Coordinates of C-alpha atoms and ligand atoms in Angstrom, one line a residue:
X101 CA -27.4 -30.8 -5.7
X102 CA -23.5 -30.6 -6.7
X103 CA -23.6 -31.0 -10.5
X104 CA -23.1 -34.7 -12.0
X105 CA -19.1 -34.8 -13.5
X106 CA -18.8 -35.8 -16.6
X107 CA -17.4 -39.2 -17.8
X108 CA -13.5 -39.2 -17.9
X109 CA -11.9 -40.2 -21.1
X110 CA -9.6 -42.6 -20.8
X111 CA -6.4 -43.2 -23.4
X112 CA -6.4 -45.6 -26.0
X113 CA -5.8 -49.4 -25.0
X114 CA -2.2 -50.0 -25.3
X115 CA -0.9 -46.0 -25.8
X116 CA 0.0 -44.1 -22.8
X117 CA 0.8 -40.7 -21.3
X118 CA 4.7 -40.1 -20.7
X119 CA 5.0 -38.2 -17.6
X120 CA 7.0 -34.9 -16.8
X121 CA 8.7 -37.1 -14.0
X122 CA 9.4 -39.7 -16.8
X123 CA 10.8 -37.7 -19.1
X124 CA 14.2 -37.6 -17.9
X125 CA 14.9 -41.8 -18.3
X126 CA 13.4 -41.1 -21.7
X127 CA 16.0 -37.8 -22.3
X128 CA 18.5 -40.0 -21.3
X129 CA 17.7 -42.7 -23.9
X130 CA 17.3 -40.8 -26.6
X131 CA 20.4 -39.0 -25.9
X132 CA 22.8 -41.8 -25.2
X133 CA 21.1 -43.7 -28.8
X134 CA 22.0 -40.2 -30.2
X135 CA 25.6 -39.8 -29.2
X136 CA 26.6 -43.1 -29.9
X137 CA 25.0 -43.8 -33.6
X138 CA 26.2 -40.1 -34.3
X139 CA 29.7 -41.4 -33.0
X140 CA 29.6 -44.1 -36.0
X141 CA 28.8 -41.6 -38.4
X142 CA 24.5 -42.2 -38.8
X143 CA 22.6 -39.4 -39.8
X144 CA 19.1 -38.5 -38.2
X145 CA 16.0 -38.7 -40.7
X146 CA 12.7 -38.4 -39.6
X147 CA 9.9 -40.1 -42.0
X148 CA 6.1 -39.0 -41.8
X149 CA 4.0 -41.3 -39.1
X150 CA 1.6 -42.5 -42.1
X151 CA 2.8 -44.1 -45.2
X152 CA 0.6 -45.7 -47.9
X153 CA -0.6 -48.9 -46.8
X154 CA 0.9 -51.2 -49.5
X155 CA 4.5 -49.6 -48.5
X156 CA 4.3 -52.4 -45.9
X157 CA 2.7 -54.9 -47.6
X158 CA 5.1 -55.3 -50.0
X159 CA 8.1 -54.8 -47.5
X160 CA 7.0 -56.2 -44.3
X161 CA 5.0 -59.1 -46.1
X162 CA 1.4 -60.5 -46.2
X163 CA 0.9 -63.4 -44.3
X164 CA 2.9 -61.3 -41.6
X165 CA 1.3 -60.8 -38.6
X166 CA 2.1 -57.4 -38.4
X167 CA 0.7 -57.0 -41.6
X168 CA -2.5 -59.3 -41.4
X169 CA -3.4 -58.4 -37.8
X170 CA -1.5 -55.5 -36.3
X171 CA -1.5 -52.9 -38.9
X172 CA -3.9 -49.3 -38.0
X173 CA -5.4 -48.3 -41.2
X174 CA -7.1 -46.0 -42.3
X175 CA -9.0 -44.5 -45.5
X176 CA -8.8 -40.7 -46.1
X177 CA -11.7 -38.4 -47.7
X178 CA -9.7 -38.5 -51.0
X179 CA -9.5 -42.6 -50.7
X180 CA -6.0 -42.9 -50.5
X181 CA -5.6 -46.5 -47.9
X182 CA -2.8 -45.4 -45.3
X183 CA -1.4 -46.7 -42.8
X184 CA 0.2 -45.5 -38.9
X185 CA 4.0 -47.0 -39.3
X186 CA 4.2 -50.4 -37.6
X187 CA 7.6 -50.1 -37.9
X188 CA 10.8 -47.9 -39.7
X189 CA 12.6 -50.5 -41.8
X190 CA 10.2 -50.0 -45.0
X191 CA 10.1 -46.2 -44.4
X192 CA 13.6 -45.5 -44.5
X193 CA 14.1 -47.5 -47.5
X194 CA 11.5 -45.5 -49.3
X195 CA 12.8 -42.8 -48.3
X196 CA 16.5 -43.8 -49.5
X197 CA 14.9 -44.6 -53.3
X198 CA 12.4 -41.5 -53.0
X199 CA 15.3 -39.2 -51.8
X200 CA 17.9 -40.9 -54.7
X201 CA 20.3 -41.8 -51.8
X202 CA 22.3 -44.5 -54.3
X203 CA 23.4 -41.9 -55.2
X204 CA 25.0 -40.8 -52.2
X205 CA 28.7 -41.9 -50.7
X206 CA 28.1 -45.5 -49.4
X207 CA 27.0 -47.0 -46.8
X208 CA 24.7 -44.6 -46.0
X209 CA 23.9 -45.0 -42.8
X210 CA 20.7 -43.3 -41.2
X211 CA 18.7 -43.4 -38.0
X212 CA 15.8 -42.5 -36.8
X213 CA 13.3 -42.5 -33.4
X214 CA 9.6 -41.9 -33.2
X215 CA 6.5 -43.9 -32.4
X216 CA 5.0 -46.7 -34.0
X217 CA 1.6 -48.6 -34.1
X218 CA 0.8 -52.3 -34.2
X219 CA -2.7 -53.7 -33.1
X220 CA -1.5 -56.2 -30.9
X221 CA -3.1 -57.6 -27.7
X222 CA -1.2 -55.2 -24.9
X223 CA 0.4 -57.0 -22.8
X224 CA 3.9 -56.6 -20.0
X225 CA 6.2 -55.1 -22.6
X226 CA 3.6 -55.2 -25.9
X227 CA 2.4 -52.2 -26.5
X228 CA -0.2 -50.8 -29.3
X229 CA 1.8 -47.6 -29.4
X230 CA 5.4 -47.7 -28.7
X231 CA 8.6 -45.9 -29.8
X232 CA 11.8 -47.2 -31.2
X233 CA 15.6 -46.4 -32.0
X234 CA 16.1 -47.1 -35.3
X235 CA 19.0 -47.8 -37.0
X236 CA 20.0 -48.8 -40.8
X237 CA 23.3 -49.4 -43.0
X238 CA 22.5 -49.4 -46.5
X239 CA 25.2 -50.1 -49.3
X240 CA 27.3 -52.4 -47.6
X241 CA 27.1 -56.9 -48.3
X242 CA 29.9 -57.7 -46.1
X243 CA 29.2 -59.3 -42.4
X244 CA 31.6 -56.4 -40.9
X245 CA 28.1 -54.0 -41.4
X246 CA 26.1 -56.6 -39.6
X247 CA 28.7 -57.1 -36.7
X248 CA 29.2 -53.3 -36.8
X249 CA 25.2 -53.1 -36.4
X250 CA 25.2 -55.8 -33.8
X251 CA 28.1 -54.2 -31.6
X252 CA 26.8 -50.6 -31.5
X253 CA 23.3 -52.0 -30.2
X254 CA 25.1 -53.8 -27.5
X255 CA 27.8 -50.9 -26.8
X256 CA 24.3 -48.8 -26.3
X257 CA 22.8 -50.6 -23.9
X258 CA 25.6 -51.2 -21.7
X259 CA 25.7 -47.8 -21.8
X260 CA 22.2 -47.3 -20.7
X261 CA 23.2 -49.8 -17.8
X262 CA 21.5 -53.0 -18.7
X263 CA 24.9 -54.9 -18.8
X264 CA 24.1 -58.7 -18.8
X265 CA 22.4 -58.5 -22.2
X266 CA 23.2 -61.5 -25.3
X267 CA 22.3 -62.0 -29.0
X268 CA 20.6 -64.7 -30.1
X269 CA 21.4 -65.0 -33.8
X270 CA 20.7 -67.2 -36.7
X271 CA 20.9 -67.2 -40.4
X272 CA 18.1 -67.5 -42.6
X273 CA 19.9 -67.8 -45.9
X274 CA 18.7 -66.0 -49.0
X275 CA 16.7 -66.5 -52.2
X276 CA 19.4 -69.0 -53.4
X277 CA 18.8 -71.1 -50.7
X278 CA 16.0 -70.1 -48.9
X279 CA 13.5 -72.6 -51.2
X280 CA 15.3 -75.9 -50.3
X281 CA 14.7 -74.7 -46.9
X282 CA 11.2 -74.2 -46.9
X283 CA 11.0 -77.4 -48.8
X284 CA 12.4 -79.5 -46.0
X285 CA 10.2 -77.4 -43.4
X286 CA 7.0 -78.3 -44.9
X287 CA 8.3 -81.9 -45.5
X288 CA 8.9 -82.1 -41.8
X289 CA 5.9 -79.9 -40.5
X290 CA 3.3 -81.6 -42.9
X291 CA 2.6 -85.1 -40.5
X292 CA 3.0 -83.0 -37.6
X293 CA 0.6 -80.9 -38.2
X294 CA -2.2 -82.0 -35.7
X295 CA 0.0 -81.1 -33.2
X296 CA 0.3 -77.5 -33.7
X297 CA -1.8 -74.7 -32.7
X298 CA -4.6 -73.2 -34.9
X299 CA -2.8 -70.2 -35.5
X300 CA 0.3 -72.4 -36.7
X301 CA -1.8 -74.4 -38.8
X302 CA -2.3 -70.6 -41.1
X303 CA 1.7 -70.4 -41.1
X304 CA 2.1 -73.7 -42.6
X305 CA 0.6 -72.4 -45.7
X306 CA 1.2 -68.6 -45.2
X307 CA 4.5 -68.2 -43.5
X308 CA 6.4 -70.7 -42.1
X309 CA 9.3 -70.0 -40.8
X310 CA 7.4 -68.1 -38.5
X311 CA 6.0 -71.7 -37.1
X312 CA 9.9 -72.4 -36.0
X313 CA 9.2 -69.4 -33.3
X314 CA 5.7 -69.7 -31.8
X315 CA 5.8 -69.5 -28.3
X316 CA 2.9 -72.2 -27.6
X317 CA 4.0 -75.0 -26.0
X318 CA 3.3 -78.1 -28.4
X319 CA 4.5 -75.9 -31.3
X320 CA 8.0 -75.4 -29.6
X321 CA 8.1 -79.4 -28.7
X322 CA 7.6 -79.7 -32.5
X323 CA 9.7 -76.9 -33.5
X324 CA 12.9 -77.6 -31.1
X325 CA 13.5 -81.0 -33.8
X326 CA 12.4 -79.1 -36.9
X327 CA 15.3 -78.9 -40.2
X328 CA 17.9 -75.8 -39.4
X329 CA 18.5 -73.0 -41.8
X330 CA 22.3 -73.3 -41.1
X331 CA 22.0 -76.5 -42.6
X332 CA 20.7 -75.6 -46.1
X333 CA 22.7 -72.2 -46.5
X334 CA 24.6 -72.2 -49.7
X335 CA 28.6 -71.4 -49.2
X336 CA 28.2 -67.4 -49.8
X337 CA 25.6 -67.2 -47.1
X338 CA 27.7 -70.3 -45.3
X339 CA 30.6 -67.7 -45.4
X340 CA 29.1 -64.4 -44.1
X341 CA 27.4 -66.0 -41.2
X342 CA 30.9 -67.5 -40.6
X343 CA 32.6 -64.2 -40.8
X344 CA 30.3 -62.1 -38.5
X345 CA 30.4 -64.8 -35.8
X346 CA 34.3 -64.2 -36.2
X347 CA 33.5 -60.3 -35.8
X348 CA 31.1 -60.8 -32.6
X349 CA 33.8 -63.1 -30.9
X350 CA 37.0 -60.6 -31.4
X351 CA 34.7 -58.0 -30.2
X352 CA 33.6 -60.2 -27.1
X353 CA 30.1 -59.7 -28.2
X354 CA 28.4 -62.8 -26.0
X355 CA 25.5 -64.3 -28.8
X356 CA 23.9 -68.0 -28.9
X357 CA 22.9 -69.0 -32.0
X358 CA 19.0 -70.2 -32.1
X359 CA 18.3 -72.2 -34.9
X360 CA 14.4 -71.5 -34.4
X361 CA 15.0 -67.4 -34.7
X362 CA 13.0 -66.4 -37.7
X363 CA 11.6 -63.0 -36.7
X364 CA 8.1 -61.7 -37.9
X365 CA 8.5 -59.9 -41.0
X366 CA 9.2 -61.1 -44.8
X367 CA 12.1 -59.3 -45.7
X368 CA 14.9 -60.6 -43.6
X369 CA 17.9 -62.6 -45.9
X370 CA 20.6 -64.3 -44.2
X371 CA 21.0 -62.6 -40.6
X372 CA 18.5 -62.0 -37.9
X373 CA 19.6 -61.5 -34.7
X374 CA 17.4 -60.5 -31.0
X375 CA 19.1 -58.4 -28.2
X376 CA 17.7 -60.2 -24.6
X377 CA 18.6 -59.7 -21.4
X378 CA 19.9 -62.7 -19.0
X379 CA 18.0 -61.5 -16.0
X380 CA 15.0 -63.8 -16.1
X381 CA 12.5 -61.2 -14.8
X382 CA 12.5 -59.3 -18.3
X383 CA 11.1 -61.9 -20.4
X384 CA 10.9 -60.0 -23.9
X385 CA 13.2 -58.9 -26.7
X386 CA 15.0 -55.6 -26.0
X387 CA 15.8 -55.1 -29.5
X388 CA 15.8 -57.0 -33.1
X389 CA 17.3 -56.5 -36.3
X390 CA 18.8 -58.3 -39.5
X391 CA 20.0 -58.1 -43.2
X392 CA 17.6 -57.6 -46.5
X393 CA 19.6 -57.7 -49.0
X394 CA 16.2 -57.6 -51.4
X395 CA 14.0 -55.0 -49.6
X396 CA 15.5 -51.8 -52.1
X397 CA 15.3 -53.3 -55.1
X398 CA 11.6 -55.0 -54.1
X399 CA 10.4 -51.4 -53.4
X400 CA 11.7 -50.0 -56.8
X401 CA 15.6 -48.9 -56.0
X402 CA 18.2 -50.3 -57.3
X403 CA 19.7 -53.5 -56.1
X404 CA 21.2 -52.2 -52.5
X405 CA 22.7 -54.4 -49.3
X406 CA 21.1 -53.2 -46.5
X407 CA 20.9 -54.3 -42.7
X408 CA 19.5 -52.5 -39.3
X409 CA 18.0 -52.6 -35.9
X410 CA 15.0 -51.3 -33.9
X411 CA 14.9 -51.0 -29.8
X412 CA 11.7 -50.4 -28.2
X413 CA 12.3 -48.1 -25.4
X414 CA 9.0 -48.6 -23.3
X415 CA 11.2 -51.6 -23.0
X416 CA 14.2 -50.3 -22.4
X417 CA 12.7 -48.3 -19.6
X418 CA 10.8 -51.5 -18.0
X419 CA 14.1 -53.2 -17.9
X420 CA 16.2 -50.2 -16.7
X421 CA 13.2 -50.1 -13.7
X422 CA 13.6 -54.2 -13.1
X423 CA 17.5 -54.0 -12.9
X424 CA 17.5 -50.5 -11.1
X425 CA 19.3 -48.6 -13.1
X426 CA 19.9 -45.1 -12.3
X427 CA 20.4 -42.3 -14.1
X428 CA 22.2 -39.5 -13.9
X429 CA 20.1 -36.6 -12.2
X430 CA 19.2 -33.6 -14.3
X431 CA 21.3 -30.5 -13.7
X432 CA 17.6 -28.8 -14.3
X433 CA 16.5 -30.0 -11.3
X434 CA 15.9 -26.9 -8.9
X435 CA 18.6 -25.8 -6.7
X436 CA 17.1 -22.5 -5.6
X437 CA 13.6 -21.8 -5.3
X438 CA 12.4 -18.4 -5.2
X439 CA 9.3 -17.1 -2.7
X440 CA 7.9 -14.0 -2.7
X441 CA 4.9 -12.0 -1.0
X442 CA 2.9 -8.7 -1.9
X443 CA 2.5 -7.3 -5.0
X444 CA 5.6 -5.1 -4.9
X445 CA 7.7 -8.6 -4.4
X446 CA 6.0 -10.6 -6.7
X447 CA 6.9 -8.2 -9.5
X448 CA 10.5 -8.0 -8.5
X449 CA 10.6 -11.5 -8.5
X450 CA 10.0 -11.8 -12.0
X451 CA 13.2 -9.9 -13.0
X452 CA 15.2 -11.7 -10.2
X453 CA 14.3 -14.8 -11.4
X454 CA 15.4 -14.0 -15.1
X455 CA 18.6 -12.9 -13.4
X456 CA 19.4 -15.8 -12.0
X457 CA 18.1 -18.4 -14.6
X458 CA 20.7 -16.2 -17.4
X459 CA 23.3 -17.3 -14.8
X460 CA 22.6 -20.8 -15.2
X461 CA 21.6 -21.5 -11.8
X462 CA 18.2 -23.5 -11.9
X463 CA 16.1 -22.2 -10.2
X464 CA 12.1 -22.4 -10.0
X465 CA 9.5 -20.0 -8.6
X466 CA 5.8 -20.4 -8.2
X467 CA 4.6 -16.7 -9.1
X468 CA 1.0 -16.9 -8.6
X469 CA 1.1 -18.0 -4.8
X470 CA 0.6 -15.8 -2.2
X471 CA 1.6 -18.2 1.3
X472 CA 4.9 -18.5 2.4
X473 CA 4.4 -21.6 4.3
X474 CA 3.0 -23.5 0.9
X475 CA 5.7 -22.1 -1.6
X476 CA 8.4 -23.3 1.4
X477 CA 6.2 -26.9 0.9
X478 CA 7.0 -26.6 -2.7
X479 CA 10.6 -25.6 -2.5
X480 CA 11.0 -28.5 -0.5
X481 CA 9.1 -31.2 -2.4
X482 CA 11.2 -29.8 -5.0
X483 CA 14.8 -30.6 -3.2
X484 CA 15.7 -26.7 -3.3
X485 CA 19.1 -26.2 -1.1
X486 CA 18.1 -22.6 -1.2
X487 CA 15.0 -20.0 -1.4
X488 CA 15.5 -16.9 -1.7
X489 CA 12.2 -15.4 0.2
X490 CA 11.4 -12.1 -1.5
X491 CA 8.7 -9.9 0.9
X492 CA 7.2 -6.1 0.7
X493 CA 9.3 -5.1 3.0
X494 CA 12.7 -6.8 1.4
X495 CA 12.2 -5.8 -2.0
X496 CA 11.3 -1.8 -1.1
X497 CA 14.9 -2.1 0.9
X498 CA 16.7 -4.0 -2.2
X499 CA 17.3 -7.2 0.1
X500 CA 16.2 -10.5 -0.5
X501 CA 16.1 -13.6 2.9
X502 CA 18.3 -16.5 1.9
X503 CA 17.0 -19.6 3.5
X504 CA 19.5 -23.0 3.8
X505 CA 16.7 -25.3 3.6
X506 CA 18.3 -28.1 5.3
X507 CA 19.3 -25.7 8.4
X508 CA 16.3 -23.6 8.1
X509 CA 19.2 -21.0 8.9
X510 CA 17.9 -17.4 7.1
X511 CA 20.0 -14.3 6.5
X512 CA 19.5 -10.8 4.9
X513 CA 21.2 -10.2 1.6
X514 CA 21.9 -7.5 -1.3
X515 CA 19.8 -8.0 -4.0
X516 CA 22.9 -7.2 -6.2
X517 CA 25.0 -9.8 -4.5
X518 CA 22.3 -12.4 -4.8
X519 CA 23.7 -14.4 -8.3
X520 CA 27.3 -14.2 -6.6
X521 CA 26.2 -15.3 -3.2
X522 CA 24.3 -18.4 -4.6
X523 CA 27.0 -19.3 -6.6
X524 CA 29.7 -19.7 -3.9
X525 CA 27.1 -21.4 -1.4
X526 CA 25.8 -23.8 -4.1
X527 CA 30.0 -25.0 -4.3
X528 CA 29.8 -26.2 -1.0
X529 CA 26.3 -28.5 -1.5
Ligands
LIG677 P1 10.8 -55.8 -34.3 O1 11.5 -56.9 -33.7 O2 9.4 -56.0 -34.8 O3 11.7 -55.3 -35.5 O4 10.8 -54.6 -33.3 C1 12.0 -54.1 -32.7 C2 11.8 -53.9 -31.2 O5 10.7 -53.0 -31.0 C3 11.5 -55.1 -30.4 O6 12.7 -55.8 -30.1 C4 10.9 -54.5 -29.2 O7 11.9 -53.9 -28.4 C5 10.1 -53.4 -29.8 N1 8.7 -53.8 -29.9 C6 8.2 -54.5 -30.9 N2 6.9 -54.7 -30.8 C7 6.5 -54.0 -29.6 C8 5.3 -53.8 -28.9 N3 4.1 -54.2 -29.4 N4 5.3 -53.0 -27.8 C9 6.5 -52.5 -27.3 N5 7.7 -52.7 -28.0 C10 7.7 -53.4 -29.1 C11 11.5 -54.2 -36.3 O8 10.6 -53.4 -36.1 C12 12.4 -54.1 -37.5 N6 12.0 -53.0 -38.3 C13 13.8 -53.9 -37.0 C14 14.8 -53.8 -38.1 C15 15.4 -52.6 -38.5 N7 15.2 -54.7 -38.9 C16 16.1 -54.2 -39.8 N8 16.2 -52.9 -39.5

């Protein structure tokens, strides 16, 4: 009787395995979100994966649903309350008063990429683990930071190839206006409350602005007639969204502004903008960001402009696969593929092989095999132009057989004249 296998473990709900075959489209990401941020002068920081838990209750906001339903906690032996980073917003900004970054040269401008966690119900483009670009300006209260946020976002996608992309933007105001807001919300929600959804019900007395984006139907027929923030905004706030939508327009950014953009988390002040793509097929946010002008000093800093974006690039890579982007092909991929047979070959192979990868050519081998016909397979699944076929007899003569795997064509050469030989046939492919 052939022994019972044991269970398989499965992955976490909502986290997943990033393949060696997807690694390139994520290379490619990262690298392009790299260049360009780096171009504008932000420096890389990386911040731990757990924080203390309150870290984003005081940023991020109770009553949040990130907060109140997504977060992962945890309690450690010592009974510290932590928490995996839903997000990179509040950690940077700790980081900037932790660090004493006021006192740097302002703006500082930082950036950041890693994974984050958020207990959500996984769904086409919501996962429970997921990794974002993150970027933030700190030190700057004029629009030209937010439009100079908003235009490198868009400059990097296009750049990544998803081209017909918008911004839906709005302004939420700030302290100074923000109450006669939320006065004229609840004045305008309260009779219409039997009409909204349970969960919606909670906002009205937790959070809600957040009821002006629900996506339930019978919240949105309420919502599409509920007051506009554009309408209360005192003349400062008036003024700065004036002046980035001047900023957007001379730098053709397209945007639409959507009085019912609120965004999920507390500490947002007059902008808040979504990156979307027009393609209806990719029916989620690529990317959101916004001002909080409040955030530093509400953490313990000292009273500091700030504004930012985050992209999730799970999401990035669904829409590159829907629009069928390609990328550029990896100049690792194998060109040459080296065989060998007997023992005598198979250890000559190894220094051949160091030989030629010191030349730059890329090359792969597969040492341990022993069958021609299966390491020819390999070359070939592999989309070698070349293997170099290395046998007992070859490598006691100092010769190795070069094979053109599209011709099958093979011919003797010097083992010395190997490195030049590939590189002039390689030219011509
Ligand atoms: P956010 O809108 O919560 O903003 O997330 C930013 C982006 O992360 C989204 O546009 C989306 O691409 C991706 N994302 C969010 N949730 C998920 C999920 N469950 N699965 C996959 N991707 C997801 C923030 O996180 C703010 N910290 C952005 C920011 C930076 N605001 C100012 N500075």
């Amino acid at each position: 009787m052939p022994k019972k296998k044991a269970a398989p473990i499965q992955s976490v709900k909502g986290m997943h395995d990033v393949l060696p075959e997807e690694q390139l489209i994520w290379d490619f990401i990262i690298k392009k979100g790299r260049s360009i941020l780096e171009d504008y002068g932000f420096l890389k920081i990386d911040s731990p994966i757990l924080e203390q838990t309150n870290l984003f209750e005081r940023s991020i906001g109770e009553g949040t649903d990130v907060v109140d339903k997504e977060m992962f906690n945890l309690k450690t032996k010592g009974g510290d309350n932590l928490t995996l980073r839903p997000e990179f917003t509040a950690s940077f900004v700790r980081a900037y008063i932790e660090h004493g970054m006021s006192a740097w040269p302002h703006p500082v401008k930082l950036y950041g990429i890693g994974p984050v966690f958020r207990y959500g119900q996984p769904q086409g483009g919501r996962l429970r683990q997921f990794n974002q670009l993150n970027s933030e300006i700190f030190g700057d209260e004029t629009p030209a930071a937010d439009a100079e946020q908003i235009f490198i976002l868009c400059k990097l996608l296009n750049e990544i190839g998803i081209k017909n992309t918008y911004v839906k933007i709005n302004s939420i105001g700030d302290k100074s206006c923000r109450s006669g807001y939320i006065k004229a919300l609840k004045d305008y929600y309260r009779p219409r409350l039997k009409k909204v959804c349970p969960t919606c019900k909670t906002r009205f007395k937790k959070n809600i602005m957040r009821m002006l984006d629900c996506g339930e139907e019978g919240c949105r027929a309420v919502s599409e007639s509920a007051p506009q923030a554009l309408d209360y905004l005192d003349i400062e706030c008036k003024n700065h969204f004036k002046l980035l939508l001047e900023f957007l327009d001379e730098a053709g950014v397209p945007y639409i502004l959507d009085h019912r953009l609120a965004r999920g988390l507390d500490y947002y002040t007059r902008t808040v903008f979504e990156i979307w793509s027009e393609d209806e097929q990719i029916n989620f946010a690529l990317a959101g960001g916004g001002r909080y002008d409040y955030l530093v000093e509400l953490l313990g800093g000292y009273k500091t402009s700030a504004c930012g974006w985050a992209m999730g690039i799970e999401r990035i890579i669904l829409a590159m696969k829907a629009l069928e982007v390609k990328i550029p092909e990896s100049k690792h991929n194998p060109k040459v593929f080296l065989a060998q047979l007997g023992d005598l070959a198979k250890k000559k192979s190894l220094v051949l092989f160091e030989e030629l990868r010191k030349s730059g050519i890329p090359i792969q081998a597969s040492f341990g095999r022993d069958s021609i016909k299966s390491q020819l397979r390999i070359a070939n699944k592999l989309g070698a132009f070349f293997t170099l076929i290395l046998g007992q007899r070859e490598a006691l003569d100092g010769n190795v057989i070069l094979r053109d795997m599209e011709s099958s064509a093979q011919e003797l050469i010097r083992l010395e004249d190997v490195v030049e030989e590939i590189r002039k046939r390689l030219k011509d492919k």
